[in-house]
Amino acid sequence: MRKVKLYIATSLDSYIAGPNGEIDWLFTEGEFGYDAFMETVDTTLMGYETYKLIETFGDFPYKSQTNYVFTRNPNRPEAAYVQFIASDVVAFVQALKQQAGKDIFLVGGGQINALLLEAGLIDELQVFVHPIILGKGIPMFQATEKSHPWQLVETKTYERGLVELHYVKG
């Protein structure tokens, strides 16, 4: 069965972006294992707000993957490189995990992360903690109803204080 992997950057206070989606605080110099990670996945999942943010980067970064964007609007016009999904997110991801292929990259954001966490559909977390406190912003997980234990399998420290925490379901 395919795994859903959340590979994500956060601040020390667990925000993935500032209040208006700002990510200018993220380290952009350095590779941090991203290329190796991308070799393990052939599919991405993201919420619509995350997709809109990625569109502002210019060239779409996931052209080699099958990309699903979850939206509440079933009438979104077609877009290059993505398929908009307005159906039941949990059922869709459950079915996707059963299909043949490489693992699945959960790009985010906070709402889709929390929804899939609550449904027990995230298998691994690779969290890159940046040495900054934002104070407010978009949390890595919107409010969840219960606790979720994880097992730490690896840590890495990079220059400038960036720390990678790799967890599997506990």
XYZ file of C-alpha atoms in Angstrom:
170
model
C 0.000 0.000 0.000
C 1.203 3.492 -0.801
C 2.126 5.843 2.034
C 0.984 9.422 2.470
C 3.982 11.518 3.517
C 3.719 15.038 4.880
C 6.988 16.784 3.968
C 6.698 20.289 5.355
C 8.523 23.285 6.802
C 7.391 24.959 10.023
C 8.425 27.696 12.372
C 9.374 26.850 15.956
C 5.761 27.579 16.918
C 4.437 25.163 14.247
C 3.219 27.632 11.642
C 3.650 26.688 7.979
C 3.057 30.237 6.737
C 2.395 33.701 8.077
C -1.178 34.982 8.540
C -1.447 35.978 4.866
C 0.386 32.947 3.499
C 3.843 34.520 3.759
C 6.708 32.053 3.422
C 9.581 34.512 2.990
C 11.062 33.230 6.269
C 11.807 29.784 4.787
C 15.407 28.880 4.000
C 15.757 28.626 0.240
C 19.495 27.970 -0.014
C 20.291 24.301 0.360
C 18.674 21.089 -0.754
C 17.687 19.453 2.574
C 16.963 16.063 0.972
C 14.135 17.375 -1.197
C 15.356 15.771 -4.429
C 15.747 12.357 -2.771
C 12.275 12.693 -1.239
C 10.725 13.577 -4.602
C 12.160 10.358 -6.075
C 9.934 8.393 -3.651
C 6.622 9.997 -4.703
C 4.584 10.178 -7.896
C 1.498 11.971 -6.588
C 0.833 15.200 -4.686
C -2.153 16.256 -2.599
C -2.873 19.833 -1.606
C -5.640 22.165 -0.599
C -6.783 24.939 -2.893
C -5.190 27.741 -0.851
C -1.828 25.956 -0.996
C -2.258 25.491 -4.742
C -2.948 29.227 -5.178
C 0.253 30.021 -3.262
C 2.294 27.589 -5.387
C 0.919 29.233 -8.540
C 2.588 32.496 -7.472
C 6.021 30.831 -7.658
C 5.917 30.918 -11.456
C 6.851 27.550 -12.935
C 4.720 24.755 -11.411
C 7.152 22.562 -9.403
C 5.357 19.191 -9.633
C 5.060 18.632 -13.378
C 6.387 15.058 -13.095
C 3.739 14.021 -10.564
C -0.006 13.448 -10.696
C -1.431 16.365 -8.698
C -4.750 16.543 -6.872
C -6.062 19.826 -5.483
C -8.958 19.579 -3.038
C -11.573 22.287 -3.318
C -15.079 22.969 -2.081
C -15.985 24.407 -5.498
C -16.938 21.627 -7.956
C -16.934 24.122 -10.858
C -13.248 25.045 -10.945
C -11.963 25.496 -14.494
C -9.339 23.026 -15.673
C -5.723 23.942 -14.980
C -2.395 22.652 -16.241
C -0.791 19.829 -14.256
C -3.590 19.461 -11.653
C -6.934 17.783 -11.190
C -9.426 19.515 -8.907
C -11.262 17.186 -6.538
C -14.503 18.347 -4.903
C -15.606 14.938 -3.622
C -15.059 13.322 -0.209
C -11.358 13.883 0.560
C -11.009 10.947 2.963
C -12.639 8.431 0.609
C -10.571 9.745 -2.298
C -7.274 9.374 -0.418
C -8.227 5.942 0.943
C -8.807 4.753 -2.633
C -5.635 6.445 -3.880
C -3.512 4.650 -1.283
C -4.779 1.310 -2.628
C -3.676 2.060 -6.192
C -0.305 0.989 -7.576
C 2.442 3.582 -7.597
C 5.030 5.365 -5.536
C 4.199 7.127 -2.294
C 2.042 10.254 -2.034
C 3.360 13.717 -1.087
C 0.954 15.677 1.105
C 1.962 19.251 0.296
C -0.541 20.854 2.700
C -2.003 23.118 4.009
C -3.260 23.107 7.542
C -6.873 22.104 6.832
C -6.099 19.132 4.588
C -3.275 18.101 6.936
C -5.674 17.995 9.902
C -8.402 16.208 7.951
C -6.063 13.425 6.802
C -4.430 13.207 10.242
C -7.815 12.748 11.925
C -8.708 10.058 9.369
C -5.464 8.185 10.106
C -4.268 8.553 6.524
C -0.874 10.207 7.073
C 1.854 7.584 7.399
C 5.011 9.686 7.748
C 5.913 13.213 8.803
C 9.105 14.931 7.673
C 9.044 18.260 9.450
C 11.710 20.887 8.814
C 11.738 23.236 11.796
C 13.117 26.690 11.004
C 14.664 28.700 13.857
C 12.031 31.436 13.889
C 8.920 32.156 15.941
C 6.185 33.710 13.816
C 3.696 34.326 16.628
C 0.717 33.834 14.335
C -0.053 32.325 10.980
C -1.334 29.149 9.361
C -0.780 26.165 11.685
C 0.659 22.895 10.406
C -2.570 21.242 11.561
C -5.836 23.092 12.063
C -7.581 22.026 15.287
C -7.816 18.258 15.712
C -10.214 16.338 17.918
C -7.764 13.877 19.472
C -4.086 13.249 20.066
C -1.993 11.319 17.558
C 1.172 9.499 18.717
C 4.197 9.367 16.407
C 7.546 7.609 16.623
C 10.711 9.573 15.876
C 12.918 7.609 13.459
C 15.511 10.190 12.444
C 16.744 13.690 13.124
C 19.108 15.809 11.067
C 20.581 19.192 11.819
C 21.507 21.539 9.000
C 23.419 24.791 8.883
C 21.754 27.913 10.254
C 19.794 25.894 12.833
C 17.310 24.057 10.616
C 16.278 20.702 12.122
C 14.588 17.827 10.278
C 12.348 15.531 12.318
C 11.230 12.316 10.610
C 8.338 10.451 12.242
C 6.271 7.373 11.465
C 2.909 6.501 12.996
C 3.330 5.461 16.620
